[in-house]
Coordinates of C-alpha atoms (C1' of nucleotides) in Angstrom, one line a residue:
Chain A
X7 CA -20.8 -2.5 -10.7
X8 CA -19.3 0.9 -10.6
X9 CA -16.1 2.2 -9.3
X10 CA -16.3 3.7 -5.8
X11 CA -13.6 6.0 -4.4
X12 CA -13.1 7.3 -0.9
X13 CA -13.1 11.1 -1.2
X14 CA -11.2 12.9 1.6
X15 CA -13.3 16.0 1.0
X16 CA -16.6 14.3 1.9
X17 CA -15.1 11.6 4.0
X18 CA -17.0 8.9 2.4
X19 CA -16.9 6.5 -0.6
X20 CA -18.6 8.0 -3.6
X21 CA -19.4 6.6 -7.0
X22 CA -16.6 7.7 -9.4
X23 CA -17.8 9.6 -12.5
X24 CA -15.4 11.7 -14.5
X25 CA -16.7 15.1 -15.5
X26 CA -16.0 14.5 -19.2
X27 CA -17.2 11.2 -20.5
X28 CA -14.4 8.8 -20.6
X29 CA -11.6 11.1 -19.8
X30 CA -10.0 11.2 -16.3
X31 CA -7.7 14.0 -15.2
X32 CA -5.5 13.2 -12.2
X33 CA -2.9 15.2 -10.4
X34 CA -0.6 13.8 -7.8
X35 CA 1.9 15.8 -5.8
X36 CA 5.4 14.7 -6.6
X37 CA 8.7 15.0 -4.7
X38 CA 10.6 18.0 -3.6
X39 CA 13.9 17.1 -5.2
X40 CA 16.5 17.9 -2.5
X41 CA 17.5 14.4 -1.4
X42 CA 17.0 10.7 -2.2
X43 CA 13.4 9.5 -2.1
X44 CA 12.3 7.2 0.7
X45 CA 10.0 4.4 1.2
X46 CA 7.1 6.8 1.9
X47 CA 7.5 8.3 -1.5
X48 CA 7.5 4.8 -2.9
X49 CA 4.2 4.0 -1.2
X50 CA 2.5 7.1 -2.6
X51 CA 3.9 6.4 -6.0
X52 CA 2.9 2.8 -6.1
X53 CA -0.5 3.5 -4.7
X54 CA -1.3 6.0 -7.4
X55 CA 0.5 3.9 -10.0
X56 CA -2.0 1.1 -9.3
X57 CA -4.9 3.6 -9.4
X58 CA -3.6 4.9 -12.7
X59 CA -3.2 1.4 -14.2
X60 CA -6.6 0.4 -12.9
X61 CA -8.4 3.4 -14.4
X62 CA -6.8 2.6 -17.7
X63 CA -7.8 -1.0 -17.3
X64 CA -11.3 0.1 -16.8
X65 CA -11.2 1.8 -20.1
X66 CA -10.7 5.4 -19.1
X67 CA -8.5 7.7 -21.0
X68 CA -6.3 9.0 -18.1
X69 CA -4.3 12.2 -18.2
X70 CA -2.0 11.9 -15.2
X71 CA 0.3 14.7 -14.0
X72 CA 2.9 14.3 -11.3
X73 CA 5.1 17.3 -10.7
X74 CA 8.7 17.8 -9.5
X75 CA 9.1 20.6 -7.0
X76 CA 12.5 21.8 -8.1
X77 CA 12.6 25.2 -6.4
X78 CA 12.2 25.4 -2.6
X79 CA 14.0 26.4 0.6
X80 CA 15.2 22.9 1.2
X81 CA 16.8 22.7 -2.2
X82 CA 18.5 26.1 -1.7
X83 CA 19.7 25.0 1.7
X84 CA 21.1 21.7 0.3
X85 CA 22.8 23.6 -2.5
X86 CA 24.5 25.9 0.0
X87 CA 25.6 23.0 2.1
X88 CA 27.1 21.2 -0.9
X89 CA 28.4 24.5 -2.4
X90 CA 26.9 23.8 -5.8
X91 CA 24.3 25.6 -7.9
X92 CA 20.7 25.0 -6.7
X93 CA 19.7 23.5 -10.1
X94 CA 22.5 20.9 -9.8
X95 CA 20.8 19.6 -6.7
X96 CA 17.3 19.5 -8.3
X97 CA 18.6 17.9 -11.5
X98 CA 20.5 15.3 -9.5
X99 CA 17.5 14.2 -7.5
X100 CA 15.1 14.3 -10.4
X101 CA 17.3 11.8 -12.1
X102 CA 17.5 9.8 -8.9
X103 CA 13.8 9.8 -8.4
X104 CA 13.2 8.7 -12.0
X105 CA 15.6 5.8 -11.5
X106 CA 13.9 4.8 -8.3
X107 CA 10.5 4.9 -9.9
X108 CA 11.7 2.8 -12.8
X109 CA 13.2 0.3 -10.5
X110 CA 9.9 0.0 -8.6
X111 CA 8.1 -0.6 -11.9
X112 CA 6.1 2.6 -11.6
X113 CA 4.6 3.7 -14.9
X114 CA 5.4 7.1 -16.2
X115 CA 2.7 9.7 -15.8
X116 CA 1.4 11.5 -18.9
X117 CA 2.9 14.8 -17.8
X118 CA 5.9 15.3 -15.5
X119 CA 6.3 19.1 -15.2
X120 CA 8.9 20.9 -13.2
X121 CA 7.8 23.8 -11.1
X122 CA 10.4 26.1 -12.6
X123 CA 9.1 25.4 -16.1
X124 CA 5.7 26.7 -15.0
X125 CA 6.6 30.1 -13.5
X126 CA 4.7 32.1 -16.1
X127 CA 1.5 30.3 -15.3
X128 CA 2.1 30.8 -11.6
X129 CA 2.5 34.5 -12.1
X130 CA -0.8 34.6 -14.0
X131 CA -2.6 32.8 -11.1
X132 CA -1.1 35.1 -8.6
X133 CA -2.0 38.2 -10.6
X134 CA -5.6 37.0 -10.9
X135 CA -5.7 36.4 -7.1
X136 CA -4.5 39.9 -6.5
X137 CA -7.0 41.3 -9.0
X138 CA -9.8 39.5 -7.3
X139 CA -8.8 40.7 -3.9
X140 CA -7.6 37.3 -2.5
X141 CA -4.0 38.3 -2.3
X142 CA -1.9 41.3 -1.4
X143 CA 1.6 42.5 -2.1
X144 CA 4.1 43.3 0.6
X145 CA 7.6 44.5 -0.2
X146 CA 8.0 42.2 -3.1
X147 CA 6.3 39.3 -1.4
X148 CA 2.7 38.3 -2.3
X149 CA 0.5 36.7 0.3
X150 CA -2.8 34.9 0.1
X151 CA -5.4 36.4 2.5
X152 CA -6.9 33.3 4.0
X153 CA -9.9 35.0 5.5
X154 CA -11.0 36.2 2.1
X155 CA -11.7 32.6 1.0
X156 CA -15.0 31.5 2.5
X157 CA -14.5 27.8 2.2
X158 CA -11.0 27.7 3.8
X159 CA -10.7 24.6 5.9
X160 CA -13.2 22.5 4.1
X161 CA -10.8 19.7 3.2
X162 CA -8.9 19.4 6.5
X163 CA -11.9 20.1 8.7
X164 CA -10.3 23.0 10.4
X165 CA -11.8 26.3 11.1
X166 CA -10.0 29.6 10.9
X167 CA -10.7 30.7 14.5
X168 CA -9.1 27.6 15.9
X169 CA -6.2 27.8 13.6
X170 CA -5.8 31.4 14.7
X171 CA -5.8 30.4 18.4
X172 CA -3.3 27.7 17.9
X173 CA -1.0 29.7 15.6
X174 CA 2.7 29.5 16.5
X175 CA 4.8 32.5 17.2
X176 CA 4.6 34.6 14.1
X177 CA 7.9 35.5 12.6
X178 CA 6.6 37.8 10.0
X179 CA 4.8 40.7 11.6
X180 CA 4.1 42.3 8.3
X181 CA 1.4 39.9 7.2
X182 CA -2.2 41.0 7.6
X183 CA -3.1 37.8 9.3
X184 CA -0.8 35.1 10.8
X185 CA -2.6 32.4 8.7
X186 CA -1.8 34.1 5.4
X187 CA 0.7 32.1 3.3
X188 CA 3.2 33.2 0.6
X189 CA 2.4 32.9 -3.0
X190 CA 5.6 34.7 -4.1
X191 CA 8.7 35.3 -2.1
X192 CA 11.1 38.2 -2.9
X193 CA 14.5 36.7 -3.5
X194 CA 17.3 37.3 -1.0
X195 CA 20.8 37.9 -2.2
X196 CA 22.4 34.9 -3.7
X197 CA 19.1 33.1 -4.1
X198 CA 17.6 32.0 -7.5
X199 CA 15.0 34.4 -8.8
X200 CA 12.6 35.0 -11.6
X201 CA 11.3 38.3 -12.9
X202 CA 7.8 39.2 -11.7
X203 CA 5.5 42.3 -11.6
X204 CA 6.4 42.5 -7.8
X205 CA 10.2 42.3 -8.4
X206 CA 12.7 39.4 -8.5
X207 CA 11.6 36.4 -6.5
X208 CA 10.5 32.8 -6.5
X209 CA 7.2 31.0 -6.0
X210 CA 5.8 29.8 -2.7
X211 CA 5.3 26.1 -2.3
X212 CA 1.6 25.8 -2.9
X213 CA 1.1 27.9 -6.0
X214 CA 2.9 25.5 -8.3
X215 CA 0.3 22.7 -8.0
X216 CA -2.5 25.1 -8.7
X217 CA -0.7 26.4 -11.8
X218 CA 0.4 23.1 -13.1
X219 CA -2.8 21.2 -12.7
X220 CA -4.6 24.0 -14.5
X221 CA -2.1 24.2 -17.2
X222 CA -2.0 20.4 -18.0
X223 CA -5.5 19.3 -16.8
X224 CA -7.8 22.2 -16.7
X225 CA -9.6 24.3 -14.0
X226 CA -11.6 21.4 -12.5
X227 CA -9.8 18.1 -12.3
X228 CA -11.2 14.7 -11.4
X229 CA -8.6 13.3 -9.0
X230 CA -6.0 14.9 -6.9
X231 CA -3.8 12.7 -4.8
X232 CA -0.9 12.8 -2.3
X233 CA 0.1 11.7 1.2
X234 CA -2.3 12.3 4.1
X235 CA 0.1 14.8 5.5
X236 CA -0.4 17.1 2.6
X237 CA -4.1 17.7 3.4
X238 CA -3.1 20.6 5.6
X239 CA -1.8 23.0 4.8
X240 CA -0.7 22.2 1.2
X241 CA -4.0 20.9 -0.3
X242 CA -6.1 23.3 1.7
X243 CA -4.1 26.1 0.3
X244 CA -4.2 24.8 -3.2
X245 CA -8.0 24.8 -3.0
X246 CA -8.0 28.4 -1.8
X247 CA -5.7 29.4 -4.7
X248 CA -7.4 27.5 -7.5
X249 CA -11.0 28.2 -6.5
X250 CA -10.2 31.8 -5.6
X251 CA -8.7 32.3 -9.0
X252 CA -11.1 30.4 -11.2
X253 CA -14.3 30.6 -9.2
X254 CA -14.8 26.9 -10.0
X255 CA -14.5 23.7 -8.0
X256 CA -10.8 22.6 -8.1
X257 CA -11.0 18.9 -7.4
X258 CA -13.8 16.4 -7.6
X259 CA -12.2 13.5 -5.7
X260 CA -9.4 13.9 -3.2
X261 CA -7.4 10.7 -2.6
X262 CA -4.8 10.5 0.2
X263 CA -2.5 7.6 1.0
X264 CA -1.5 6.6 4.5
X265 CA 2.0 6.7 6.0
X266 CA 4.8 4.1 6.3
X267 CA 6.3 3.6 9.7
X268 CA 9.7 1.8 10.2
X269 CA 9.7 -0.9 12.8
X270 CA 6.8 0.8 14.5
X271 CA 8.4 4.3 14.5
X272 CA 7.6 7.3 12.4
X273 CA 10.2 7.8 9.8
X274 CA 11.9 11.1 10.4
X275 CA 15.2 12.8 10.0
X276 CA 15.6 13.4 13.7
X277 CA 15.1 9.7 14.5
X278 CA 17.6 9.0 11.7
X279 CA 15.4 6.1 10.4
X280 CA 14.8 7.3 6.9
X281 CA 14.8 4.3 4.6
X282 CA 15.6 5.3 1.0
X283 CA 14.0 3.4 -1.9
X284 CA 17.6 2.4 -2.9
X285 CA 18.3 0.9 0.4
X286 CA 15.0 -1.0 0.4
X287 CA 15.7 -2.3 -3.1
X288 CA 19.1 -3.5 -1.9
X289 CA 17.4 -5.8 0.5
X290 CA 14.3 -6.8 -1.4
X291 CA 13.1 -7.0 -5.0
X292 CA 10.7 -4.4 -6.4
X293 CA 7.9 -6.9 -6.6
X294 CA 8.4 -7.9 -3.0
X295 CA 8.2 -4.2 -2.0
X296 CA 5.1 -3.7 -4.1
X297 CA 3.5 -6.8 -2.7
X298 CA 4.2 -5.6 0.8
X299 CA 2.8 -2.1 0.0
X300 CA -0.3 -3.4 -1.7
X301 CA -1.1 -6.0 0.9
X302 CA -2.7 -3.3 3.0
X303 CA -5.3 -0.8 2.0
X304 CA -3.7 2.4 0.6
X305 CA -5.3 4.6 3.3
X306 CA -4.1 2.6 6.3
X307 CA -0.8 3.2 8.0
X308 CA 1.7 0.4 7.4
X309 CA 4.8 -0.8 9.2
X310 CA 7.9 -1.6 7.3
X311 CA 9.7 -4.3 9.2
X312 CA 12.1 -7.0 8.3
X313 CA 9.4 -9.5 9.3
X314 CA 6.7 -8.1 7.0
X315 CA 9.1 -7.9 4.1
X316 CA 10.3 -11.4 4.6
X317 CA 6.7 -12.6 4.8
X318 CA 6.0 -10.9 1.5
X319 CA 9.0 -12.5 -0.1
X320 CA 8.0 -15.9 1.1
X321 CA 4.5 -15.4 -0.3
X322 CA 5.8 -14.2 -3.6
X323 CA 8.1 -17.2 -3.9
X324 CA 5.1 -19.4 -3.3
X325 CA 3.3 -17.7 -6.2
X326 CA 6.2 -18.1 -8.6
X327 CA 6.9 -21.7 -7.5
X328 CA 3.4 -22.5 -8.4
X329 CA 3.6 -20.9 -11.8
X330 CA 6.8 -22.6 -12.5
X331 CA 5.2 -25.9 -11.6
X332 CA 2.4 -25.3 -14.0
X333 CA 4.7 -24.2 -16.8
X334 CA 7.1 -27.1 -16.5
X335 CA 4.4 -29.8 -16.3
X336 CA 1.7 -28.4 -18.6
X337 CA 3.7 -26.1 -21.0
X338 CA 0.8 -25.7 -23.4
X339 CA -1.3 -24.0 -20.8
X340 CA 1.0 -21.1 -20.3
X341 CA -0.3 -18.7 -22.9
X342 CA -3.9 -19.8 -23.2
X343 CA -6.1 -16.8 -23.8
X344 CA -8.6 -15.6 -21.2
X345 CA -12.2 -16.5 -22.0
X346 CA -13.9 -13.2 -21.1
X347 CA -17.2 -15.0 -20.8
X348 CA -16.2 -16.9 -17.8
X349 CA -16.5 -13.9 -15.6
X350 CA -13.6 -15.2 -13.6
X351 CA -12.2 -11.8 -13.2
X352 CA -15.4 -10.3 -11.8
X353 CA -14.3 -10.9 -8.2
X354 CA -11.1 -9.0 -8.8
X355 CA -12.8 -6.2 -10.6
X356 CA -15.4 -5.8 -7.9
X357 CA -12.7 -5.6 -5.3
X358 CA -10.7 -3.0 -7.2
X359 CA -13.9 -1.1 -7.8
X360 CA -14.3 -0.9 -4.0
X361 CA -11.9 1.9 -3.4
X362 CA -9.0 0.0 -5.0
X363 CA -9.0 -2.9 -2.5
X364 CA -5.7 -4.4 -3.6
X365 CA -5.3 -6.4 -0.3
X366 CA -8.5 -8.4 -1.2
X367 CA -7.4 -9.1 -4.7
X368 CA -4.1 -10.4 -3.5
X369 CA -6.0 -12.7 -1.2
X370 CA -8.0 -14.0 -4.1
X371 CA -4.8 -14.5 -6.1
X372 CA -3.5 -16.8 -3.4
X373 CA -6.8 -18.7 -3.4
X374 CA -6.1 -19.4 -7.1
X375 CA -2.5 -20.5 -6.2
X376 CA -4.0 -23.0 -3.8
X377 CA -6.5 -24.0 -6.3
X378 CA -3.9 -24.6 -9.0
X379 CA -1.7 -26.7 -6.7
X380 CA -4.6 -28.8 -5.6
X381 CA -5.6 -29.5 -9.2
X382 CA -2.0 -30.5 -10.1
X383 CA -1.8 -32.8 -7.1
X384 CA -5.1 -34.4 -8.0
X385 CA -4.1 -34.8 -11.6
X386 CA -0.8 -36.4 -10.7
X387 CA -2.4 -38.7 -8.2
X388 CA -5.3 -39.8 -10.5
X389 CA -3.6 -39.5 -13.8
X390 CA -6.6 -37.6 -15.2
X391 CA -6.0 -34.0 -16.1
X392 CA -9.2 -33.1 -17.8
X393 CA -10.4 -30.7 -15.2
X394 CA -7.0 -29.2 -14.8
X395 CA -6.8 -28.4 -18.5
X396 CA -10.1 -26.6 -18.2
X397 CA -9.3 -24.5 -15.1
X398 CA -5.6 -23.8 -15.2
X399 CA -5.7 -21.6 -18.3
X400 CA -8.2 -19.4 -16.6
X401 CA -6.1 -19.2 -13.5
X402 CA -3.0 -18.3 -15.6
X403 CA -5.0 -15.6 -17.4
X404 CA -6.2 -14.1 -14.0
X405 CA -2.5 -14.0 -12.9
X406 CA -1.6 -12.2 -16.1
X407 CA -4.4 -9.6 -15.9
X408 CA -4.0 -8.9 -12.2
X409 CA -0.2 -8.8 -12.7
X410 CA -0.6 -6.0 -15.1
X411 CA -2.8 -3.9 -12.8
X412 CA -0.8 -4.5 -9.6
X413 CA 2.7 -4.5 -11.1
X414 CA 3.3 -7.7 -9.1
X415 CA 3.2 -11.4 -10.2
X416 CA 4.4 -9.9 -13.5
X417 CA 7.7 -11.5 -14.3
X418 CA 8.5 -14.8 -16.0
X419 CA 9.5 -17.5 -13.6
X420 CA 12.9 -17.5 -15.3
X421 CA 13.4 -13.8 -14.6
X422 CA 12.1 -14.1 -11.0
X423 CA 14.3 -16.9 -9.9
X424 CA 17.3 -15.7 -12.0
X425 CA 17.1 -12.4 -10.2
X426 CA 17.3 -14.0 -6.9
X427 CA 20.2 -16.2 -7.9
X428 CA 22.2 -13.1 -8.8
X429 CA 22.5 -12.2 -5.1
X430 CA 24.5 -15.3 -4.4
X431 CA 28.2 -15.1 -4.5
X432 CA 28.7 -18.7 -5.7
X433 CA 28.6 -19.3 -9.4
X434 CA 25.7 -21.5 -10.5
X435 CA 28.1 -24.0 -12.3
X436 CA 29.8 -24.7 -9.0
X437 CA 26.5 -25.4 -7.4
X438 CA 25.5 -27.7 -10.2
X439 CA 28.8 -29.5 -9.7
X440 CA 28.2 -30.0 -6.0
X441 CA 24.7 -31.2 -6.7
X442 CA 26.0 -33.7 -9.1
X443 CA 28.4 -35.1 -6.4
X444 CA 25.4 -35.4 -4.1
X445 CA 23.3 -37.1 -6.8
X446 CA 26.1 -39.6 -7.2
X447 CA 26.2 -40.2 -3.4
X448 CA 22.4 -40.7 -3.3
X449 CA 22.6 -43.2 -6.1
X450 CA 25.1 -45.1 -4.1
X451 CA 22.9 -44.8 -1.1
X452 CA 25.5 -42.8 0.8
X453 CA 22.8 -40.7 2.4
X454 CA 25.1 -39.4 5.1
X455 CA 27.3 -37.7 2.6
X456 CA 24.2 -36.5 0.6
X457 CA 22.7 -34.9 3.7
X458 CA 26.0 -33.3 4.6
X459 CA 26.2 -31.7 1.2
X460 CA 22.6 -30.5 1.5
X461 CA 23.3 -29.0 4.9
X462 CA 26.5 -27.2 3.8
X463 CA 24.7 -25.7 0.8
X464 CA 21.8 -24.6 3.0
X465 CA 24.3 -22.7 5.2
X466 CA 25.3 -20.8 2.1
X467 CA 21.7 -19.9 1.4
X468 CA 20.8 -22.6 -1.1
X469 CA 17.9 -25.0 -0.6
X470 CA 17.7 -28.3 -2.5
X471 CA 14.5 -30.0 -3.6
X472 CA 14.7 -33.6 -4.8
X473 CA 12.0 -33.9 -7.4
X474 CA 11.0 -36.6 -9.8
X475 CA 12.9 -34.9 -12.5
X476 CA 16.1 -34.5 -10.5
X477 CA 17.4 -32.1 -7.9
X478 CA 16.7 -28.4 -8.2
X479 CA 17.9 -25.6 -6.1
X480 CA 16.5 -22.3 -4.8
X481 CA 17.8 -19.3 -3.0
X482 CA 16.8 -19.3 0.7
X483 CA 15.0 -16.3 2.1
X484 CA 17.1 -14.6 4.7
Chain B
rG20 C1' -6.9 21.7 23.2
rG21 C1' -9.1 21.1 17.8
rC22 C1' -9.7 17.6 13.6
rG23 C1' -9.1 12.6 11.8
rG24 C1' -8.1 7.5 12.2
rC25 C1' -7.1 2.7 14.4
rG26 C1' -7.7 -1.7 18.0
rU27 C1' -9.8 -8.8 14.0
rA28 C1' -5.8 -15.6 15.7
rC29 C1' 1.2 -16.1 17.6
rC30 C1' 2.7 -12.0 13.6
rC31 C1' 0.8 -9.2 9.1
rA32 C1' -4.0 -8.3 7.2
rA33 C1' -9.2 -8.3 4.3
rG34 C1' -14.0 -8.0 5.8
rU35 C1' -18.4 -2.0 7.8
rG36 C1' -25.7 -5.4 9.0
rG37 C1' -27.4 -11.6 7.3
rC38 C1' -24.1 -17.9 4.0
rU39 C1' -18.6 -22.0 7.7
rA40 C1' -14.9 -14.2 10.1
rA41 C1' -10.6 -14.0 3.3
rG42 C1' -5.4 -14.4 2.3
rG43 C1' -0.1 -14.4 3.7
rG44 C1' 3.7 -15.7 7.4
rA45 C1' 4.9 -18.8 11.7
rG46 C1' 3.4 -23.5 14.4
rC47 C1' 1.6 -28.6 15.1
rA48 C1' -0.1 -33.4 12.9
rG49 C1' -0.7 -36.4 8.5
rU50 C1' 0.2 -37.7 2.9
rC51 C1' 4.5 -37.9 -0.2
rU52 C1' 10.1 -38.7 0.5
rG53 C1' 16.0 -42.8 1.8
rC54 C1' 15.5 -38.5 5.1
rA55 C1' 14.2 -33.7 3.8
rA56 C1' 12.2 -29.8 0.8
rA57 C1' 8.1 -28.4 -2.2
rA58 C1' 2.9 -29.3 -2.6
rC59 C1' -1.6 -31.1 -0.6
rU60 C1' -4.9 -32.4 3.7
rG61 C1' -6.3 -31.5 8.7
rC62 C1' -5.8 -28.5 13.4
rG63 C1' -5.9 -23.4 15.1
rA64 C1' -10.2 -16.6 16.6
rU65 C1' -17.8 -19.9 19.2
rG66 C1' -14.7 -14.9 18.4
rC67 C1' -13.5 -9.3 16.1
rA68 C1' -10.1 -4.0 22.8
rG69 C1' -14.0 -3.7 27.1
rC70 C1' -19.0 -2.7 28.7
rG71 C1' -23.9 -1.3 27.4
rG72 C1' -27.7 -0.3 23.6
rU73 C1' -30.4 -0.5 18.6
rU74 C1' -32.1 -4.8 15.5
rC75 C1' -35.4 -10.8 13.8
rA76 C1' -29.9 -10.4 12.8
rA77 C1' -23.7 -6.6 14.6
rA78 C1' -16.7 -7.4 14.0
rU79 C1' -19.8 -4.2 11.0
rC80 C1' -24.8 0.9 13.5
rC81 C1' -25.2 4.1 18.4
rG82 C1' -23.2 5.5 23.4
rC83 C1' -19.5 5.2 27.1
rU84 C1' -14.6 3.3 28.8
rC85 C1' -9.6 1.8 27.9
rG86 C1' -5.3 1.6 24.6
rC87 C1' -2.5 3.2 20.2
rC88 C1' -1.5 6.6 16.1
rG89 C1' -1.6 10.7 12.6
rC90 C1' -2.5 16.0 11.3
rC91 C1' -2.8 21.0 13.5
rU92 C1' 5.1 23.4 11.6
rC93 C1' 8.7 21.3 6.4
rC94 C1' 7.1 16.3 5.4
rA95 C1' 4.6 10.9 0.9

RNA sequence: GGCGGCGUACCCAAGUGGCUAAGGGAGCAGUCUGCAAAACUGCGAUGCAGCGGUUCAAAUCCGCUCGCCGCCUCCA
């Protein structure tokens, strides 16, 4: 089986073959750092994180670049509003973004360049475009002449005539064509600037990605990713810039992730329903959020709602309860190695090979959860655990391997349940004391008192389970 | 208006030509339990928005209709 990837450029699934043997070059558009990142950024980051992890798992040597757009109108506006230097804003939110990514368990890309550290390369690309006749200078600005690029619109499926017809009121009458976009903007007083052959100025938004991907990954890259909304105009313009300048294909596989809605509404500043990654992490653990995000296909729109997140948390609890049950009853099984000959992972690999079908693999993981519980029930009932000892190590190995790829199901049970208990405002010792009182009552057959205690703990978010080995407690899901 | 997508059980969601339409959540019944919880077992779409068509065979392909959404402006 081979890896198949949906390519936004051709609008179909294609067999994935890197241009250079085993090496994969991948570029994903990172954040514009002018504010805290939201759950939509998290989705994109997690989707490409899994793609990155899976490509590595498949044995590819992946060079992955994700940039920071650290110079932009929005950053300048924010700096003016807060009355601080522009780079204080960008630095602040780069740090915040990095923290959020770490909290979500997103692996670090190979390269994480800042736009402002790549100005020299941008100037080179712009100069080349001018020399080749794709761009023109106007009072210190440089514009890309969209009509000069034959293939313009090939990614977004737009054609120039229609864009022209639908063009909004043009504010800049100096441009040769309303569709032309800025490669370089002359700086206004008080704005940050860099020296250039056309005077002091700063880069346009699109040029940085062309320059950075070429600098770190080469003229033609294997994968370029980002949110669906970036297809037009951002990625379309990147193609025009890069292919105009190099004369070579820019990207071989375009991958775009779908949007996150909040309670069925589009997330937007005007609706005031932006959900930051921090706020989400205040309500749910990183693994719950990842499980939620990966339970749908990366290209579909998803709806972030309290109900979906609670469902994900319940499911994740189910997973860890099962692992805990295995570990406490058959401790020697825990670290048994995966026998590669069993082919038990093939199902998962096939699914991931099919355009990274994480939802399917999660379904199969829960099949194995059921399977494991059934085996344990049978073994306890019959007193024979031969089959269990054969199968459970394989299941545990599957959990480990898939956990590494998905970044979910990846904690020890101690970590997982401990983390949940930290959200309670009652000290565990106190809970243990209350439980001891209840155990005493049960021993004396004072079930009325025992039930009262159980009920009062439940009201505080604590669930009791009376097992053969004694009473244990868990944190109730809101 | 142009381009793209979606509509699968009570909710979320996988499945894009052929074995009983995954999985999670919720629900009901049973096993277990002092009672619960957990776990297991069983029940739950004869059906995949609707209507036609192609095919030996369709949720899956084609056409039309209805409904929803995204992009076309900064946006993951």
